[in-house]
Amino acid sequence: MIRRRFCYLLLLAAGSYFIMLYDFQGLRFLFGCVICIPLVSFLFLIPVCFGCSVRLEAGEEVVLRGETLKTRVTVTNKGLLPVPGVFVELCWKMPGDREVRVRERLCGMGMRESEEFIPEVQAMHCGVASLVLARVSVYDYLGIFRLPAGRKQSARVCIMPVVSPVSSAVETAYSQVLQGSGGEREGDMLLRDFQPGDSLHRVYWKLMAKGGELQVRDFERSSSVSLFLNFSDELGAEAERQDRFLDKAASLLYFFAEECRMSTGVSAEVIWRQGTAFFRCPLQDGGAVQAWICAFLRGESCGTALLEEEAPLPEQGWHLDEDCRLYFGGQSV
């Protein structure tokens, strides 16, 4: 269309030049046709743009990282005049990556007709992506003029991490911890008197502020498997690094949740730190894990907020480091 406009401007410039040089009636007539015919085409384009509507359908609200998202764009002509052509531009915005633009031209639609096209985009990074119908334009028969039509629309898509089976080392460590603790797990907080050598980070300052003695937090074994995750600002700044971390965390949570579901009196939970706040969410099965991951990526409220004094220390149980290494206590699995 840009080349057509450029050629049309050159034609107008050449016609104006020849009319100034020569006084021929034929040239004046041709010059009038060059102006009047596009003008009539533009006037017919005005009611066409009001009778054209566009609908965007994202297809799926949740996809796995690496999958192809198939969207659907339907263009409907509700007016009384045929539509010469429609130009549609989509904008696919992913977290941690540059936006991708998809453009398509649909030509020739009669009255009460609809056409659709199915563009495909790649879900590359975990998080919430947006598919925006950035621009919809109707152009005339000559392809010179273009007017906006329809309205801007958008759809949000949650890109989930990829879940894979855990390694045999994790299964072995889980079995050893299960046997060593008699089927119980760590996590319940107790208070005891401060002893020389205790870390100051474990001091329960809230109780001390009320005039009590110096107490430290200790933990007894309980019937829950807790995985501690730390979502730091540095981790969120690198998309590929965060993808690996979320893939590992999701795989471990699915494993713990399913193992606990098949055990009697044992439950799984995830405890995470985001900024300076701590949260806890129980996980009954794999479906609860998926719901928690989806809510976390969307920024929705999930789980229960914990005070810093109430949050268990990562060294007390299972925790996943930012380098995707799994630890139980201070030992790497």
mmCIF file of C-alpha atoms in Angstrom:
data_model
loop_
_atom_site.group_PDB
_atom_site.id
_atom_site.type_symbol
_atom_site.label_atom_id
_atom_site.label_comp_id
_atom_site.label_asym_id
_atom_site.label_seq_id
_atom_site.Cartn_x
_atom_site.Cartn_y
_atom_site.Cartn_z
ATOM 1 C CA MET A 1 0.000 0.000 0.000
ATOM 2 C CA ILE A 2 2.889 2.381 0.647
ATOM 3 C CA ARG A 3 4.174 1.849 -2.887
ATOM 4 C CA ARG A 4 0.709 2.548 -4.293
ATOM 5 C CA ARG A 5 0.497 5.798 -2.399
ATOM 6 C CA PHE A 6 3.946 6.773 -3.560
ATOM 7 C CA CYS A 7 3.065 6.037 -7.200
ATOM 8 C CA TYR A 8 -0.175 7.974 -6.847
ATOM 9 C CA LEU A 9 1.696 11.009 -5.502
ATOM 10 C CA LEU A 10 4.164 10.755 -8.383
ATOM 11 C CA LEU A 11 1.238 10.619 -10.823
ATOM 12 C CA LEU A 12 -0.298 13.743 -9.302
ATOM 13 C CA ALA A 13 3.025 15.557 -9.425
ATOM 14 C CA ALA A 14 3.605 14.563 -13.065
ATOM 15 C CA GLY A 15 0.040 15.602 -14.037
ATOM 16 C CA SER A 16 0.444 18.978 -12.356
ATOM 17 C CA TYR A 17 3.750 19.526 -14.129
ATOM 18 C CA PHE A 18 2.367 18.728 -17.602
ATOM 19 C CA ILE A 19 -0.716 20.892 -17.085
ATOM 20 C CA MET A 20 1.523 23.835 -16.219
ATOM 21 C CA LEU A 21 3.548 23.216 -19.409
ATOM 22 C CA TYR A 22 0.727 22.487 -21.843
ATOM 23 C CA ASP A 23 -2.838 23.784 -22.127
ATOM 24 C CA PHE A 24 -4.575 20.629 -23.400
ATOM 25 C CA GLN A 25 -8.145 19.761 -22.473
ATOM 26 C CA GLY A 26 -7.302 16.068 -22.511
ATOM 27 C CA LEU A 27 -4.654 16.494 -19.892
ATOM 28 C CA ARG A 28 -7.055 18.411 -17.701
ATOM 29 C CA PHE A 29 -9.647 15.677 -18.048
ATOM 30 C CA LEU A 30 -7.167 12.959 -17.166
ATOM 31 C CA PHE A 31 -5.932 14.961 -14.209
ATOM 32 C CA GLY A 32 -9.528 15.360 -12.995
ATOM 33 C CA CYS A 33 -10.047 11.594 -13.257
ATOM 34 C CA VAL A 34 -6.906 10.982 -11.236
ATOM 35 C CA ILE A 35 -8.339 13.124 -8.457
ATOM 36 C CA CYS A 36 -12.049 12.263 -8.669
ATOM 37 C CA ILE A 37 -11.833 8.467 -8.911
ATOM 38 C CA PRO A 38 -9.752 8.046 -5.711
ATOM 39 C CA LEU A 39 -11.974 10.605 -3.996
ATOM 40 C CA VAL A 40 -15.109 8.607 -4.828
ATOM 41 C CA SER A 41 -13.377 5.436 -3.631
ATOM 42 C CA PHE A 42 -12.546 7.162 -0.350
ATOM 43 C CA LEU A 43 -16.146 8.324 0.135
ATOM 44 C CA PHE A 44 -17.417 4.760 -0.283
ATOM 45 C CA LEU A 45 -14.846 3.624 2.269
ATOM 46 C CA ILE A 46 -16.360 5.706 5.090
ATOM 47 C CA PRO A 47 -19.587 3.645 5.591
ATOM 48 C CA VAL A 48 -17.635 0.419 5.078
ATOM 49 C CA CYS A 49 -15.383 1.021 8.092
ATOM 50 C CA PHE A 50 -18.413 1.475 10.375
ATOM 51 C CA GLY A 51 -19.994 -1.791 9.227
ATOM 52 C CA CYS A 52 -16.899 -3.931 9.802
ATOM 53 C CA SER A 53 -16.364 -5.725 13.132
ATOM 54 C CA VAL A 54 -13.494 -7.879 14.415
ATOM 55 C CA ARG A 55 -13.447 -10.479 17.204
ATOM 56 C CA LEU A 56 -10.297 -11.856 18.840
ATOM 57 C CA GLU A 57 -10.238 -15.293 20.479
ATOM 58 C CA ALA A 58 -7.098 -16.443 22.275
ATOM 59 C CA GLY A 59 -8.117 -20.106 22.175
ATOM 60 C CA GLU A 60 -6.538 -21.143 25.494
ATOM 61 C CA GLU A 61 -6.030 -19.172 28.676
ATOM 62 C CA VAL A 62 -3.258 -21.454 29.975
ATOM 63 C CA VAL A 63 -0.443 -22.963 27.881
ATOM 64 C CA LEU A 64 2.865 -24.635 28.664
ATOM 65 C CA ARG A 65 6.132 -22.909 27.963
ATOM 66 C CA GLY A 66 7.388 -23.829 24.510
ATOM 67 C CA GLU A 67 3.939 -24.591 23.093
ATOM 68 C CA THR A 68 2.361 -22.876 20.100
ATOM 69 C CA LEU A 69 -0.679 -20.756 20.860
ATOM 70 C CA LYS A 70 -3.283 -20.758 18.089
ATOM 71 C CA THR A 71 -5.444 -17.667 18.081
ATOM 72 C CA ARG A 72 -8.457 -16.836 15.969
ATOM 73 C CA VAL A 73 -9.391 -13.492 14.445
ATOM 74 C CA THR A 74 -12.842 -13.237 12.850
ATOM 75 C CA VAL A 75 -13.739 -10.292 10.606
ATOM 76 C CA THR A 76 -17.444 -9.742 9.875
ATOM 77 C CA ASN A 77 -18.985 -7.334 7.372
ATOM 78 C CA LYS A 78 -22.289 -6.124 8.848
ATOM 79 C CA GLY A 79 -22.746 -3.253 6.408
ATOM 80 C CA LEU A 80 -24.627 -2.994 3.115
ATOM 81 C CA LEU A 81 -21.504 -2.410 1.013
ATOM 82 C CA PRO A 82 -18.805 -4.969 0.183
ATOM 83 C CA VAL A 83 -15.455 -4.655 1.935
ATOM 84 C CA PRO A 84 -12.512 -4.300 -0.463
ATOM 85 C CA GLY A 85 -9.925 -5.450 2.081
ATOM 86 C CA VAL A 86 -9.066 -5.528 5.757
ATOM 87 C CA PHE A 87 -5.650 -5.149 7.383
ATOM 88 C CA VAL A 88 -5.222 -6.754 10.838
ATOM 89 C CA GLU A 89 -2.191 -6.391 13.111
ATOM 90 C CA LEU A 90 -1.696 -8.422 16.305
ATOM 91 C CA CYS A 91 0.863 -7.724 19.027
ATOM 92 C CA TRP A 92 2.137 -10.625 21.136
ATOM 93 C CA LYS A 93 3.817 -9.427 24.334
ATOM 94 C CA MET A 94 5.694 -11.969 26.461
ATOM 95 C CA PRO A 95 7.493 -11.446 29.774
ATOM 96 C CA GLY A 96 11.224 -11.088 29.337
ATOM 97 C CA ASP A 97 11.182 -10.893 25.543
ATOM 98 C CA ARG A 98 10.519 -8.392 22.804
ATOM 99 C CA GLU A 99 7.049 -8.131 21.360
ATOM 100 C CA VAL A 100 6.123 -9.956 18.169
ATOM 101 C CA ARG A 101 3.811 -8.450 15.570
ATOM 102 C CA VAL A 102 1.679 -10.561 13.243
ATOM 103 C CA ARG A 103 0.103 -8.899 10.200
ATOM 104 C CA GLU A 104 -2.532 -10.250 7.831
ATOM 105 C CA ARG A 105 -4.558 -8.937 4.874
ATOM 106 C CA LEU A 106 -8.050 -10.181 4.032
ATOM 107 C CA CYS A 107 -9.384 -9.268 0.594
ATOM 108 C CA GLY A 108 -12.944 -9.145 -0.709
ATOM 109 C CA MET A 109 -15.888 -9.698 1.627
ATOM 110 C CA GLY A 110 -19.488 -9.358 0.531
ATOM 111 C CA MET A 111 -22.472 -8.287 2.560
ATOM 112 C CA ARG A 112 -23.094 -10.355 5.732
ATOM 113 C CA GLU A 113 -19.945 -12.365 5.183
ATOM 114 C CA SER A 114 -17.223 -13.348 7.623
ATOM 115 C CA GLU A 115 -13.621 -14.385 7.215
ATOM 116 C CA GLU A 116 -11.097 -15.587 9.745
ATOM 117 C CA PHE A 117 -7.435 -16.359 9.979
ATOM 118 C CA ILE A 118 -5.533 -18.306 12.641
ATOM 119 C CA PRO A 119 -2.138 -16.819 13.483
ATOM 120 C CA GLU A 120 0.288 -18.847 15.598
ATOM 121 C CA VAL A 121 2.593 -17.438 18.268
ATOM 122 C CA GLN A 122 5.175 -19.121 20.469
ATOM 123 C CA ALA A 123 4.998 -19.156 24.285
ATOM 124 C CA MET A 124 8.683 -18.800 25.146
ATOM 125 C CA HIS A 125 8.850 -17.660 28.795
ATOM 126 C CA CYS A 126 6.828 -18.305 31.943
ATOM 127 C CA GLY A 127 4.506 -15.574 33.096
ATOM 128 C CA VAL A 128 1.472 -13.716 31.831
ATOM 129 C CA ALA A 129 1.525 -12.789 28.147
ATOM 130 C CA SER A 130 -0.913 -10.522 26.377
ATOM 131 C CA LEU A 131 -2.284 -10.768 22.873
ATOM 132 C CA VAL A 132 -3.420 -7.352 21.668
ATOM 133 C CA LEU A 133 -5.427 -6.567 18.566
ATOM 134 C CA ALA A 134 -3.333 -3.493 17.881
ATOM 135 C CA ARG A 135 -4.758 -2.264 14.590
ATOM 136 C CA VAL A 136 -7.657 -3.041 12.264
ATOM 137 C CA SER A 137 -7.997 -1.018 9.068
ATOM 138 C CA VAL A 138 -10.209 -1.143 6.003
ATOM 139 C CA TYR A 139 -8.676 -0.012 2.695
ATOM 140 C CA ASP A 140 -10.357 1.003 -0.553
ATOM 141 C CA TYR A 141 -10.395 -0.721 -3.946
ATOM 142 C CA LEU A 142 -7.390 1.208 -5.206
ATOM 143 C CA GLY A 143 -5.363 0.401 -2.091
ATOM 144 C CA ILE A 144 -4.529 4.067 -1.520
ATOM 145 C CA PHE A 145 -6.619 5.055 1.505
ATOM 146 C CA ARG A 146 -7.123 3.217 4.772
ATOM 147 C CA LEU A 147 -9.463 3.928 7.689
ATOM 148 C CA PRO A 148 -9.559 2.334 11.158
ATOM 149 C CA ALA A 149 -12.328 -0.152 11.857
ATOM 150 C CA GLY A 150 -13.512 -2.188 14.818
ATOM 151 C CA ARG A 151 -12.021 -1.683 18.268
ATOM 152 C CA LYS A 152 -8.911 -2.723 20.092
ATOM 153 C CA GLN A 153 -9.140 -5.987 22.002
ATOM 154 C CA SER A 154 -6.778 -7.965 24.180
ATOM 155 C CA ALA A 155 -6.512 -11.380 25.809
ATOM 156 C CA ARG A 156 -4.275 -12.596 28.629
ATOM 157 C CA VAL A 157 -2.554 -15.972 28.458
ATOM 158 C CA CYS A 158 -0.780 -17.632 31.379
ATOM 159 C CA ILE A 159 2.378 -19.466 30.303
ATOM 160 C CA MET A 160 3.037 -22.326 32.738
ATOM 161 C CA PRO A 161 6.387 -23.981 33.477
ATOM 162 C CA VAL A 162 7.235 -27.385 32.060
ATOM 163 C CA VAL A 163 6.839 -30.257 34.513
ATOM 164 C CA SER A 164 9.219 -33.208 34.207
ATOM 165 C CA PRO A 165 9.878 -36.275 36.398
ATOM 166 C CA VAL A 166 12.261 -35.669 39.267
ATOM 167 C CA SER A 167 15.625 -37.382 39.309
ATOM 168 C CA SER A 168 16.297 -40.644 41.120
ATOM 169 C CA ALA A 169 18.483 -38.746 43.606
ATOM 170 C CA VAL A 170 15.472 -36.711 44.745
ATOM 171 C CA GLU A 171 13.325 -39.828 45.106
ATOM 172 C CA THR A 172 16.064 -41.531 47.112
ATOM 173 C CA ALA A 173 16.540 -38.523 49.386
ATOM 174 C CA TYR A 174 12.776 -38.249 49.892
ATOM 175 C CA SER A 175 12.576 -41.929 50.889
ATOM 176 C CA GLN A 176 15.495 -41.580 53.279
ATOM 177 C CA VAL A 177 13.952 -38.535 54.956
ATOM 178 C CA LEU A 178 10.627 -40.370 55.173
ATOM 179 C CA GLN A 179 12.206 -43.379 56.834
ATOM 180 C CA GLY A 180 14.437 -41.324 59.090
ATOM 181 C CA SER A 181 11.562 -39.239 60.426
ATOM 182 C CA GLY A 182 9.110 -42.108 60.855
ATOM 183 C CA GLY A 183 6.766 -40.731 58.235
ATOM 184 C CA GLU A 184 6.753 -37.239 59.701
ATOM 185 C CA ARG A 185 7.966 -33.930 58.378
ATOM 186 C CA GLU A 186 9.497 -30.737 59.611
ATOM 187 C CA GLY A 187 7.777 -27.414 60.024
ATOM 188 C CA ASP A 188 6.039 -26.724 63.388
ATOM 189 C CA MET A 189 7.644 -23.888 65.292
ATOM 190 C CA LEU A 190 8.599 -24.205 68.972
ATOM 191 C CA LEU A 191 10.272 -21.752 71.349
ATOM 192 C CA ARG A 192 13.127 -22.534 73.695
ATOM 193 C CA ASP A 193 15.627 -20.579 75.802
ATOM 194 C CA PHE A 194 18.529 -18.951 74.028
ATOM 195 C CA GLN A 195 21.758 -20.930 74.222
ATOM 196 C CA PRO A 196 25.322 -19.893 73.347
ATOM 197 C CA GLY A 197 25.984 -20.554 69.679
ATOM 198 C CA ASP A 198 22.401 -19.952 68.502
ATOM 199 C CA SER A 199 22.004 -17.675 65.516
ATOM 200 C CA LEU A 200 20.524 -14.233 66.161
ATOM 201 C CA HIS A 201 18.300 -14.705 63.091
ATOM 202 C CA ARG A 202 16.332 -17.323 65.039
ATOM 203 C CA VAL A 203 15.612 -15.065 68.007
ATOM 204 C CA TYR A 204 11.868 -14.453 68.427
ATOM 205 C CA TRP A 205 12.127 -10.671 68.837
ATOM 206 C CA LYS A 206 8.375 -10.152 68.958
ATOM 207 C CA LEU A 207 8.119 -12.020 72.253
ATOM 208 C CA MET A 208 11.188 -10.286 73.640
ATOM 209 C CA ALA A 209 9.662 -6.872 72.869
ATOM 210 C CA LYS A 210 6.786 -7.719 75.206
ATOM 211 C CA GLY A 211 9.191 -8.056 78.126
ATOM 212 C CA GLY A 212 9.841 -11.776 77.920
ATOM 213 C CA GLU A 213 13.100 -13.645 78.070
ATOM 214 C CA LEU A 214 15.327 -14.203 75.104
ATOM 215 C CA GLN A 215 13.750 -17.016 73.114
ATOM 216 C CA VAL A 216 14.807 -18.684 69.868
ATOM 217 C CA ARG A 217 12.740 -20.500 67.294
ATOM 218 C CA ASP A 218 13.104 -24.226 67.015
ATOM 219 C CA PHE A 219 11.223 -26.711 64.932
ATOM 220 C CA GLU A 220 9.771 -30.094 65.630
ATOM 221 C CA ARG A 221 8.838 -32.664 63.065
ATOM 222 C CA SER A 222 5.301 -32.487 61.748
ATOM 223 C CA SER A 223 3.164 -34.191 59.142
ATOM 224 C CA SER A 224 3.859 -31.770 56.288
ATOM 225 C CA VAL A 225 6.402 -31.528 53.503
ATOM 226 C CA SER A 226 7.407 -27.913 52.909
ATOM 227 C CA LEU A 227 9.337 -26.626 49.917
ATOM 228 C CA PHE A 228 10.807 -23.160 50.408
ATOM 229 C CA LEU A 229 11.202 -20.915 47.349
ATOM 230 C CA ASN A 230 12.870 -17.514 47.229
ATOM 231 C CA PHE A 231 11.744 -15.250 44.376
ATOM 232 C CA SER A 232 14.291 -12.453 44.432
ATOM 233 C CA ASP A 233 14.376 -9.402 42.197
ATOM 234 C CA GLU A 234 17.553 -10.674 40.500
ATOM 235 C CA LEU A 235 15.775 -13.893 39.559
ATOM 236 C CA GLY A 236 12.841 -12.063 37.971
ATOM 237 C CA ALA A 237 15.168 -9.869 35.912
ATOM 238 C CA GLU A 238 16.453 -12.834 33.866
ATOM 239 C CA ALA A 239 13.705 -14.648 31.957
ATOM 240 C CA GLU A 240 15.660 -17.800 31.070
ATOM 241 C CA ARG A 241 16.978 -18.197 34.598
ATOM 242 C CA GLN A 242 13.499 -17.776 36.042
ATOM 243 C CA ASP A 243 12.145 -20.345 33.557
ATOM 244 C CA ARG A 244 14.619 -22.967 34.762
ATOM 245 C CA PHE A 245 13.803 -22.166 38.388
ATOM 246 C CA LEU A 246 10.040 -22.409 37.837
ATOM 247 C CA ASP A 247 10.393 -25.664 35.865
ATOM 248 C CA LYS A 248 12.361 -27.209 38.707
ATOM 249 C CA ALA A 249 10.022 -25.860 41.391
ATOM 250 C CA ALA A 250 6.891 -27.071 39.578
ATOM 251 C CA SER A 251 8.357 -30.558 39.087
ATOM 252 C CA LEU A 252 9.268 -30.830 42.762
ATOM 253 C CA LEU A 253 5.893 -29.551 43.939
ATOM 254 C CA TYR A 254 4.047 -32.041 41.731
ATOM 255 C CA PHE A 255 6.237 -34.835 43.099
ATOM 256 C CA PHE A 256 5.746 -33.847 46.753
ATOM 257 C CA ALA A 257 2.002 -33.276 46.341
ATOM 258 C CA GLU A 258 1.379 -36.637 44.669
ATOM 259 C CA GLU A 259 3.586 -38.527 47.124
ATOM 260 C CA CYS A 260 1.828 -36.924 50.079
ATOM 261 C CA ARG A 261 -1.585 -37.589 48.544
ATOM 262 C CA MET A 262 -0.821 -41.301 48.492
ATOM 263 C CA SER A 263 0.507 -41.237 52.072
ATOM 264 C CA THR A 264 -1.651 -41.256 55.169
ATOM 265 C CA GLY A 265 -1.560 -38.178 57.370
ATOM 266 C CA VAL A 266 1.067 -36.376 55.292
ATOM 267 C CA SER A 267 0.417 -33.125 53.428
ATOM 268 C CA ALA A 268 2.487 -30.902 51.167
ATOM 269 C CA GLU A 269 2.809 -27.138 51.133
ATOM 270 C CA VAL A 270 4.842 -24.442 49.472
ATOM 271 C CA ILE A 271 6.398 -21.543 51.363
ATOM 272 C CA TRP A 272 7.850 -18.712 49.351
ATOM 273 C CA ARG A 273 9.445 -15.372 49.876
ATOM 274 C CA GLN A 274 8.657 -12.502 47.545
ATOM 275 C CA GLY A 275 10.429 -9.285 48.388
ATOM 276 C CA THR A 276 10.235 -9.023 52.167
ATOM 277 C CA ALA A 277 6.954 -10.930 52.563
ATOM 278 C CA PHE A 278 6.474 -14.640 53.306
ATOM 279 C CA PHE A 279 3.525 -16.756 52.183
ATOM 280 C CA ARG A 280 2.311 -20.316 52.655
ATOM 281 C CA CYS A 281 -0.116 -22.377 50.576
ATOM 282 C CA PRO A 282 -1.184 -26.028 51.136
ATOM 283 C CA LEU A 283 -1.101 -28.376 48.141
ATOM 284 C CA GLN A 284 -3.468 -31.331 48.248
ATOM 285 C CA ASP A 285 -2.654 -32.752 44.805
ATOM 286 C CA GLY A 286 -1.296 -31.906 41.359
ATOM 287 C CA GLY A 287 -4.364 -29.831 40.533
ATOM 288 C CA ALA A 288 -3.714 -27.585 43.531
ATOM 289 C CA VAL A 289 -0.112 -27.160 42.369
ATOM 290 C CA GLN A 290 -1.267 -26.006 38.947
ATOM 291 C CA ALA A 291 -3.792 -23.609 40.496
ATOM 292 C CA TRP A 292 -1.126 -22.123 42.772
ATOM 293 C CA ILE A 293 1.397 -21.652 39.944
ATOM 294 C CA CYS A 294 -1.214 -20.021 37.717
ATOM 295 C CA ALA A 295 -2.359 -17.659 40.490
ATOM 296 C CA PHE A 296 1.246 -16.812 41.385
ATOM 297 C CA LEU A 297 2.202 -15.971 37.805
ATOM 298 C CA ARG A 298 -0.901 -13.821 37.377
ATOM 299 C CA GLY A 299 -0.105 -11.881 40.539
ATOM 300 C CA GLU A 300 -3.312 -12.959 42.264
ATOM 301 C CA SER A 301 -3.575 -13.438 46.002
ATOM 302 C CA CYS A 302 -2.832 -17.033 46.922
ATOM 303 C CA GLY A 303 -1.942 -18.639 50.205
ATOM 304 C CA THR A 304 -1.616 -17.130 53.655
ATOM 305 C CA ALA A 305 0.717 -14.300 54.586
ATOM 306 C CA LEU A 306 3.226 -15.053 57.348
ATOM 307 C CA LEU A 307 5.130 -12.825 59.669
ATOM 308 C CA GLU A 308 8.888 -12.958 59.374
ATOM 309 C CA GLU A 309 9.083 -14.485 62.855
ATOM 310 C CA GLU A 310 6.573 -17.184 61.894
ATOM 311 C CA ALA A 311 8.243 -18.148 58.625
ATOM 312 C CA PRO A 312 10.335 -21.326 58.909
ATOM 313 C CA LEU A 313 13.988 -21.116 58.051
ATOM 314 C CA PRO A 314 14.998 -22.635 54.709
ATOM 315 C CA GLU A 315 17.658 -24.723 56.465
ATOM 316 C CA GLN A 316 14.981 -26.620 58.378
ATOM 317 C CA GLY A 317 13.517 -28.483 55.394
ATOM 318 C CA TRP A 318 13.433 -28.701 51.624
ATOM 319 C CA HIS A 319 14.426 -25.534 49.803
ATOM 320 C CA LEU A 320 15.296 -24.755 46.208
ATOM 321 C CA ASP A 321 18.151 -22.361 45.602
ATOM 322 C CA GLU A 322 18.218 -19.871 42.745
ATOM 323 C CA ASP A 323 20.785 -22.000 40.923
ATOM 324 C CA CYS A 324 18.138 -24.793 40.812
ATOM 325 C CA ARG A 325 19.934 -26.900 43.415
ATOM 326 C CA LEU A 326 17.692 -28.714 45.873
ATOM 327 C CA TYR A 327 18.701 -28.842 49.527
ATOM 328 C CA PHE A 328 17.344 -30.649 52.529
ATOM 329 C CA GLY A 329 18.559 -28.722 55.517
ATOM 330 C CA GLY A 330 22.145 -27.818 54.704
ATOM 331 C CA GLN A 331 22.776 -30.825 52.480
ATOM 332 C CA SER A 332 22.540 -30.672 48.712
ATOM 333 C CA VAL A 333 20.444 -33.379 47.074
#
